[in-house]
C-alpha cells in the first residue's frame, strides 16, 4: 500500500488530474455527496491509515469548496492518516488580513483557525495576498510563488518601455520581484475604498 495519497474536492477537477498525471499518482477515491438539505458529506473510499495525505482544493466561491476541504481533512484525520497537507492553490479571504475599520472580521485568521481545527498538519498555497498571512498559522506553511512559470511567459510579452504596476500596497514586493526579473521599472497605486459597498472611491498613482 502506498504511503502517499492524493485526494481532491470539486473546485477544479482538471487541475487535479494534471497534478496527479505529472506525479504518476492515482487520485484518491472520495465519495462527496449532498444530503437532501444540501449538507456536504464525505467518505474516503480507501484506506489512509498511516498515510501521507494531500488534499488539493481551492477555496474560491462557492462556499462549498471550503466546506468540502474542511470535511475531507476531518475525514482523513478520523481515518488515522499520518500527516495531512491541505494544498490550496487559491486561498480565499486572504485580503481580509487586518482591521482597517471597526467591527469587521479578520477572516484570513479565521481561515487559518478552521484549517488547523479540522486537522491539517501543513498548508501549501501560492501567492498569498500578503506574506504576513503565513504568521496566522500555528502549523507549517509552504508559500510558493508563480514566478518560475510566469516570468518566462511575460518575457515574451514585454519590452523596455513597459512598467510593472502593483494594484495596491500589498502587492508592491511581488511587483518589485517581477520588475527585477524582467528588468522593468515598477509603479503602484494607493486606493481608498467606500466602506459601505467596498467600491474604490479614489486612486493615487506612485511611480513613473
PDB file of C-alpha atoms in Angstrom:
ATOM      1  CA  UNK A   1       0.000   0.000   0.000  1.00  0.00           C
ATOM      2  CA  UNK A   2       1.386   3.411  -0.993  1.00  0.00           C
ATOM      3  CA  UNK A   3       2.123   5.762   1.898  1.00  0.00           C
ATOM      4  CA  UNK A   4       1.230   8.736  -0.334  1.00  0.00           C
ATOM      5  CA  UNK A   5      -2.422   9.525  -1.050  1.00  0.00           C
ATOM      6  CA  UNK A   6      -3.760  12.445  -3.083  1.00  0.00           C
ATOM      7  CA  UNK A   7      -7.416  13.456  -2.781  1.00  0.00           C
ATOM      8  CA  UNK A   8      -9.346  16.388  -4.151  1.00  0.00           C
ATOM      9  CA  UNK A   9     -12.648  18.139  -3.861  1.00  0.00           C
ATOM     10  CA  UNK A  10     -14.708  19.568  -6.703  1.00  0.00           C
ATOM     11  CA  UNK A  11     -13.076  23.014  -7.034  1.00  0.00           C
ATOM     12  CA  UNK A  12     -11.031  22.212 -10.161  1.00  0.00           C
ATOM     13  CA  UNK A  13     -11.055  18.568 -11.344  1.00  0.00           C
ATOM     14  CA  UNK A  14      -8.960  19.223 -14.474  1.00  0.00           C
ATOM     15  CA  UNK A  15      -6.198  20.836 -12.422  1.00  0.00           C
ATOM     16  CA  UNK A  16      -6.093  17.903 -10.010  1.00  0.00           C
ATOM     17  CA  UNK A  17      -5.932  15.418 -12.859  1.00  0.00           C
ATOM     18  CA  UNK A  18      -2.953  17.307 -14.304  1.00  0.00           C
ATOM     19  CA  UNK A  19      -1.100  17.233 -10.979  1.00  0.00           C
ATOM     20  CA  UNK A  20      -1.652  13.515 -10.470  1.00  0.00           C
ATOM     21  CA  UNK A  21      -0.701  12.762 -14.070  1.00  0.00           C
ATOM     22  CA  UNK A  22       2.591  14.608 -13.532  1.00  0.00           C
ATOM     23  CA  UNK A  23       3.182  12.739 -10.257  1.00  0.00           C
ATOM     24  CA  UNK A  24       2.138   9.433 -11.837  1.00  0.00           C
ATOM     25  CA  UNK A  25      -0.068   9.085  -8.803  1.00  0.00           C
ATOM     26  CA  UNK A  26      -3.725   7.974  -8.877  1.00  0.00           C
ATOM     27  CA  UNK A  27      -6.349  10.337  -7.492  1.00  0.00           C
ATOM     28  CA  UNK A  28      -7.659   9.011  -4.205  1.00  0.00           C
ATOM     29  CA  UNK A  29     -11.242   7.781  -4.266  1.00  0.00           C
ATOM     30  CA  UNK A  30     -13.516  10.036  -2.243  1.00  0.00           C
ATOM     31  CA  UNK A  31     -17.288   9.982  -2.313  1.00  0.00           C
ATOM     32  CA  UNK A  32     -18.563  13.554  -1.933  1.00  0.00           C
ATOM     33  CA  UNK A  33     -22.347  13.741  -1.762  1.00  0.00           C
ATOM     34  CA  UNK A  34     -25.113  16.024  -0.508  1.00  0.00           C
ATOM     35  CA  UNK A  35     -27.817  15.274   1.989  1.00  0.00           C
ATOM     36  CA  UNK A  36     -31.347  16.310   0.938  1.00  0.00           C
ATOM     37  CA  UNK A  37     -30.951  19.586   2.860  1.00  0.00           C
ATOM     38  CA  UNK A  38     -27.761  20.393   0.922  1.00  0.00           C
ATOM     39  CA  UNK A  39     -25.197  19.470   3.582  1.00  0.00           C
ATOM     40  CA  UNK A  40     -21.859  18.123   2.315  1.00  0.00           C
ATOM     41  CA  UNK A  41     -20.955  14.539   3.158  1.00  0.00           C
ATOM     42  CA  UNK A  42     -17.528  12.985   2.517  1.00  0.00           C
ATOM     43  CA  UNK A  43     -16.408   9.358   2.671  1.00  0.00           C
ATOM     44  CA  UNK A  44     -12.854   8.357   1.767  1.00  0.00           C
ATOM     45  CA  UNK A  45     -13.287   5.096  -0.102  1.00  0.00           C
ATOM     46  CA  UNK A  46      -9.778   3.791   0.507  1.00  0.00           C
ATOM     47  CA  UNK A  47      -7.544   3.122   3.487  1.00  0.00           C
ATOM     48  CA  UNK A  48      -5.420   6.114   4.579  1.00  0.00           C
ATOM     49  CA  UNK A  49      -4.162   4.758   7.908  1.00  0.00           C
ATOM     50  CA  UNK A  50      -0.542   5.892   8.454  1.00  0.00           C
ATOM     51  CA  UNK A  51      -0.530   7.524   5.001  1.00  0.00           C
ATOM     52  CA  UNK A  52       0.815  10.914   3.974  1.00  0.00           C
ATOM     53  CA  UNK A  53      -2.405  12.511   2.681  1.00  0.00           C
ATOM     54  CA  UNK A  54      -2.525  15.538   0.375  1.00  0.00           C
ATOM     55  CA  UNK A  55      -5.940  17.154  -0.133  1.00  0.00           C
ATOM     56  CA  UNK A  56      -5.999  19.551  -3.099  1.00  0.00           C
ATOM     57  CA  UNK A  57      -8.793  22.085  -3.085  1.00  0.00           C
ATOM     58  CA  UNK A  58      -9.065  25.799  -3.805  1.00  0.00           C
ATOM     59  CA  UNK A  59     -11.404  27.722  -1.536  1.00  0.00           C
ATOM     60  CA  UNK A  60     -12.784  30.242  -4.022  1.00  0.00           C
ATOM     61  CA  UNK A  61     -16.602  30.604  -4.210  1.00  0.00           C
ATOM     62  CA  UNK A  62     -18.951  28.812  -3.916  1.00  0.00           C
ATOM     63  CA  UNK A  63     -18.532  28.348  -0.162  1.00  0.00           C
ATOM     64  CA  UNK A  64     -18.996  24.587  -0.584  1.00  0.00           C
ATOM     65  CA  UNK A  65     -15.378  24.425  -1.783  1.00  0.00           C
ATOM     66  CA  UNK A  66     -14.171  25.463   1.668  1.00  0.00           C
ATOM     67  CA  UNK A  67     -16.650  23.165   3.426  1.00  0.00           C
ATOM     68  CA  UNK A  68     -15.568  20.203   1.275  1.00  0.00           C
ATOM     69  CA  UNK A  69     -11.925  20.841   2.161  1.00  0.00           C
ATOM     70  CA  UNK A  70     -12.589  21.054   5.897  1.00  0.00           C
ATOM     71  CA  UNK A  71     -14.722  17.917   5.945  1.00  0.00           C
ATOM     72  CA  UNK A  72     -12.188  15.970   3.851  1.00  0.00           C
ATOM     73  CA  UNK A  73      -9.424  16.959   6.284  1.00  0.00           C
ATOM     74  CA  UNK A  74     -11.592  15.848   9.208  1.00  0.00           C
ATOM     75  CA  UNK A  75     -12.399  12.543   7.465  1.00  0.00           C
ATOM     76  CA  UNK A  76      -8.700  11.839   6.848  1.00  0.00           C
ATOM     77  CA  UNK A  77      -7.828  12.706  10.447  1.00  0.00           C
ATOM     78  CA  UNK A  78     -10.503  10.379  11.810  1.00  0.00           C
ATOM     79  CA  UNK A  79      -9.274   7.642   9.447  1.00  0.00           C
ATOM     80  CA  UNK A  80      -5.836   7.824  11.146  1.00  0.00           C
ATOM     81  CA  UNK A  81      -3.834   9.477   8.378  1.00  0.00           C
ATOM     82  CA  UNK A  82      -0.226  10.004   9.463  1.00  0.00           C
ATOM     83  CA  UNK A  83       0.017  13.544   8.095  1.00  0.00           C
ATOM     84  CA  UNK A  84      -2.492  15.743   6.288  1.00  0.00           C
ATOM     85  CA  UNK A  85      -1.378  18.533   3.949  1.00  0.00           C
ATOM     86  CA  UNK A  86      -4.005  20.954   2.634  1.00  0.00           C
ATOM     87  CA  UNK A  87      -2.910  22.059  -0.845  1.00  0.00           C
ATOM     88  CA  UNK A  88      -4.827  25.278  -1.572  1.00  0.00           C
ATOM     89  CA  UNK A  89      -3.854  26.803  -4.955  1.00  0.00           C
ATOM     90  CA  UNK A  90      -6.239  29.725  -4.398  1.00  0.00           C
ATOM     91  CA  UNK A  91      -6.514  30.771  -0.754  1.00  0.00           C
ATOM     92  CA  UNK A  92      -9.710  32.763  -0.276  1.00  0.00           C
ATOM     93  CA  UNK A  93     -10.379  35.514   2.263  1.00  0.00           C
ATOM     94  CA  UNK A  94      -6.661  36.400   2.245  1.00  0.00           C
ATOM     95  CA  UNK A  95      -7.466  40.086   1.620  1.00  0.00           C
ATOM     96  CA  UNK A  96      -9.226  40.313   4.975  1.00  0.00           C
ATOM     97  CA  UNK A  97      -5.972  40.173   6.942  1.00  0.00           C
ATOM     98  CA  UNK A  98      -6.390  43.172   9.265  1.00  0.00           C
ATOM     99  CA  UNK A  99      -8.919  45.525  10.837  1.00  0.00           C
ATOM    100  CA  UNK A 100      -8.637  48.761   8.892  1.00  0.00           C
ATOM    101  CA  UNK A 101     -12.089  49.874  10.108  1.00  0.00           C
ATOM    102  CA  UNK A 102     -14.088  48.969  13.182  1.00  0.00           C
ATOM    103  CA  UNK A 103     -16.448  45.993  13.613  1.00  0.00           C
ATOM    104  CA  UNK A 104     -15.035  43.789  10.837  1.00  0.00           C
ATOM    105  CA  UNK A 105     -13.680  40.260  10.855  1.00  0.00           C
ATOM    106  CA  UNK A 106     -10.073  39.250  10.249  1.00  0.00           C
ATOM    107  CA  UNK A 107     -11.343  36.458   8.019  1.00  0.00           C
ATOM    108  CA  UNK A 108      -7.863  35.342   6.931  1.00  0.00           C
ATOM    109  CA  UNK A 109      -7.056  34.413  10.542  1.00  0.00           C
ATOM    110  CA  UNK A 110     -10.400  32.635  10.801  1.00  0.00           C
ATOM    111  CA  UNK A 111      -9.461  30.560   7.732  1.00  0.00           C
ATOM    112  CA  UNK A 112      -6.197  29.538   9.387  1.00  0.00           C
ATOM    113  CA  UNK A 113      -8.031  28.571  12.577  1.00  0.00           C
ATOM    114  CA  UNK A 114     -10.567  26.491  10.654  1.00  0.00           C
ATOM    115  CA  UNK A 115      -7.887  24.542   8.791  1.00  0.00           C
ATOM    116  CA  UNK A 116      -5.969  23.807  11.976  1.00  0.00           C
ATOM    117  CA  UNK A 117      -9.121  22.829  13.894  1.00  0.00           C
ATOM    118  CA  UNK A 118     -10.176  20.473  11.092  1.00  0.00           C
ATOM    119  CA  UNK A 119      -6.864  18.624  11.484  1.00  0.00           C
ATOM    120  CA  UNK A 120      -4.465  19.905   8.813  1.00  0.00           C
ATOM    121  CA  UNK A 121      -0.817  19.348   9.733  1.00  0.00           C
ATOM    122  CA  UNK A 122       0.562  21.550   6.958  1.00  0.00           C
ATOM    123  CA  UNK A 123      -0.701  24.054   4.379  1.00  0.00           C
ATOM    124  CA  UNK A 124       0.722  24.540   0.892  1.00  0.00           C
ATOM    125  CA  UNK A 125      -0.510  27.511  -1.124  1.00  0.00           C
ATOM    126  CA  UNK A 126       0.576  30.023  -3.749  1.00  0.00           C
ATOM    127  CA  UNK A 127       0.953  33.792  -3.965  1.00  0.00           C
ATOM    128  CA  UNK A 128      -0.835  34.885  -0.804  1.00  0.00           C
ATOM    129  CA  UNK A 129      -2.348  38.350  -0.992  1.00  0.00           C
ATOM    130  CA  UNK A 130       0.236  39.361   1.631  1.00  0.00           C
ATOM    131  CA  UNK A 131       3.130  37.382   3.083  1.00  0.00           C
ATOM    132  CA  UNK A 132       2.032  38.166   6.635  1.00  0.00           C
ATOM    133  CA  UNK A 133      -0.723  35.578   6.215  1.00  0.00           C
ATOM    134  CA  UNK A 134       1.844  32.866   6.978  1.00  0.00           C
ATOM    135  CA  UNK A 135       2.051  34.203  10.528  1.00  0.00           C
ATOM    136  CA  UNK A 136      -1.626  33.457  11.166  1.00  0.00           C
ATOM    137  CA  UNK A 137      -0.924  29.710  11.245  1.00  0.00           C
ATOM    138  CA  UNK A 138       0.400  27.632  14.104  1.00  0.00           C
ATOM    139  CA  UNK A 139       1.319  24.837  11.664  1.00  0.00           C
ATOM    140  CA  UNK A 140       3.972  24.849   8.901  1.00  0.00           C
ATOM    141  CA  UNK A 141       3.071  26.769   5.745  1.00  0.00           C
ATOM    142  CA  UNK A 142       4.750  26.285   2.358  1.00  0.00           C
ATOM    143  CA  UNK A 143       4.182  29.519   0.444  1.00  0.00           C
ATOM    144  CA  UNK A 144       5.062  29.035  -3.222  1.00  0.00           C
ATOM    145  CA  UNK A 145       5.388  31.664  -5.950  1.00  0.00           C
ATOM    146  CA  UNK A 146       4.241  31.527  -9.554  1.00  0.00           C
ATOM    147  CA  UNK A 147       7.245  33.471 -10.843  1.00  0.00           C
ATOM    148  CA  UNK A 148       9.119  30.455 -12.203  1.00  0.00           C
ATOM    149  CA  UNK A 149       6.238  29.849 -14.625  1.00  0.00           C
ATOM    150  CA  UNK A 150       5.031  33.408 -15.244  1.00  0.00           C
ATOM    151  CA  UNK A 151       8.326  35.250 -15.748  1.00  0.00           C
ATOM    152  CA  UNK A 152       9.412  33.279 -18.866  1.00  0.00           C
ATOM    153  CA  UNK A 153       5.955  33.813 -20.368  1.00  0.00           C
ATOM    154  CA  UNK A 154       5.957  37.537 -19.535  1.00  0.00           C
ATOM    155  CA  UNK A 155       9.425  37.953 -21.012  1.00  0.00           C
ATOM    156  CA  UNK A 156       7.914  37.129 -24.412  1.00  0.00           C
ATOM    157  CA  UNK A 157       5.285  39.861 -23.992  1.00  0.00           C
ATOM    158  CA  UNK A 158       7.247  42.776 -22.532  1.00  0.00           C
ATOM    159  CA  UNK A 159       9.695  45.368 -23.845  1.00  0.00           C
ATOM    160  CA  UNK A 160      11.831  48.123 -22.316  1.00  0.00           C
ATOM    161  CA  UNK A 161       9.065  50.733 -22.453  1.00  0.00           C
ATOM    162  CA  UNK A 162       6.732  48.857 -20.127  1.00  0.00           C
ATOM    163  CA  UNK A 163       6.199  49.217 -16.370  1.00  0.00           C
ATOM    164  CA  UNK A 164       5.171  46.651 -13.767  1.00  0.00           C
ATOM    165  CA  UNK A 165       2.153  48.066 -11.900  1.00  0.00           C
ATOM    166  CA  UNK A 166       1.101  46.885  -8.458  1.00  0.00           C
ATOM    167  CA  UNK A 167      -2.663  47.369  -7.953  1.00  0.00           C
ATOM    168  CA  UNK A 168      -2.256  48.007  -4.210  1.00  0.00           C
ATOM    169  CA  UNK A 169       0.272  48.305  -1.405  1.00  0.00           C
ATOM    170  CA  UNK A 170       0.020  44.604  -0.536  1.00  0.00           C
ATOM    171  CA  UNK A 171       1.461  43.598  -3.912  1.00  0.00           C
ATOM    172  CA  UNK A 172       4.405  46.008  -4.050  1.00  0.00           C
ATOM    173  CA  UNK A 173       7.051  43.464  -3.026  1.00  0.00           C
ATOM    174  CA  UNK A 174       5.773  40.985  -5.591  1.00  0.00           C
ATOM    175  CA  UNK A 175       5.791  43.667  -8.298  1.00  0.00           C
ATOM    176  CA  UNK A 176       9.364  44.608  -7.380  1.00  0.00           C
ATOM    177  CA  UNK A 177      10.465  40.973  -7.729  1.00  0.00           C
ATOM    178  CA  UNK A 178       8.881  40.750 -11.174  1.00  0.00           C
ATOM    179  CA  UNK A 179      10.454  44.075 -12.117  1.00  0.00           C
ATOM    180  CA  UNK A 180      13.907  42.768 -11.205  1.00  0.00           C
ATOM    181  CA  UNK A 181      13.374  39.548 -13.168  1.00  0.00           C
ATOM    182  CA  UNK A 182      12.179  41.441 -16.243  1.00  0.00           C
ATOM    183  CA  UNK A 183      14.423  44.500 -15.946  1.00  0.00           C
ATOM    184  CA  UNK A 184      11.440  46.870 -15.783  1.00  0.00           C
ATOM    185  CA  UNK A 185      10.522  49.853 -13.626  1.00  0.00           C
ATOM    186  CA  UNK A 186       7.770  49.478 -11.009  1.00  0.00           C
ATOM    187  CA  UNK A 187       4.834  51.711 -10.077  1.00  0.00           C
ATOM    188  CA  UNK A 188       1.927  51.157  -7.711  1.00  0.00           C
ATOM    189  CA  UNK A 189      -1.445  52.564  -6.784  1.00  0.00           C
ATOM    190  CA  UNK A 190      -2.892  53.616  -3.461  1.00  0.00           C
ATOM    191  CA  UNK A 191      -6.647  53.022  -3.266  1.00  0.00           C
ATOM    192  CA  UNK A 192      -9.272  54.392  -0.922  1.00  0.00           C
ATOM    193  CA  UNK A 193     -12.477  52.375  -0.684  1.00  0.00           C
ATOM    194  CA  UNK A 194     -16.043  53.192   0.285  1.00  0.00           C
ATOM    195  CA  UNK A 195     -16.708  51.249   3.484  1.00  0.00           C
ATOM    196  CA  UNK A 196     -20.387  50.648   2.685  1.00  0.00           C
ATOM    197  CA  UNK A 197     -20.152  48.936  -0.716  1.00  0.00           C
ATOM    198  CA  UNK A 198     -16.378  48.257  -0.979  1.00  0.00           C
ATOM    199  CA  UNK A 199     -16.061  50.211  -4.221  1.00  0.00           C
ATOM    200  CA  UNK A 200     -12.947  52.252  -4.969  1.00  0.00           C
ATOM    201  CA  UNK A 201     -13.557  55.982  -4.456  1.00  0.00           C
ATOM    202  CA  UNK A 202     -10.075  57.272  -5.318  1.00  0.00           C
ATOM    203  CA  UNK A 203      -6.780  56.010  -6.741  1.00  0.00           C
ATOM    204  CA  UNK A 204      -3.378  57.658  -6.438  1.00  0.00           C
ATOM    205  CA  UNK A 205      -0.525  56.559  -8.699  1.00  0.00           C
ATOM    206  CA  UNK A 206       3.006  56.389  -7.279  1.00  0.00           C
ATOM    207  CA  UNK A 207       5.927  56.000  -9.660  1.00  0.00           C
ATOM    208  CA  UNK A 208       6.559  56.855 -13.288  1.00  0.00           C
TER     209      UNK A 208
END
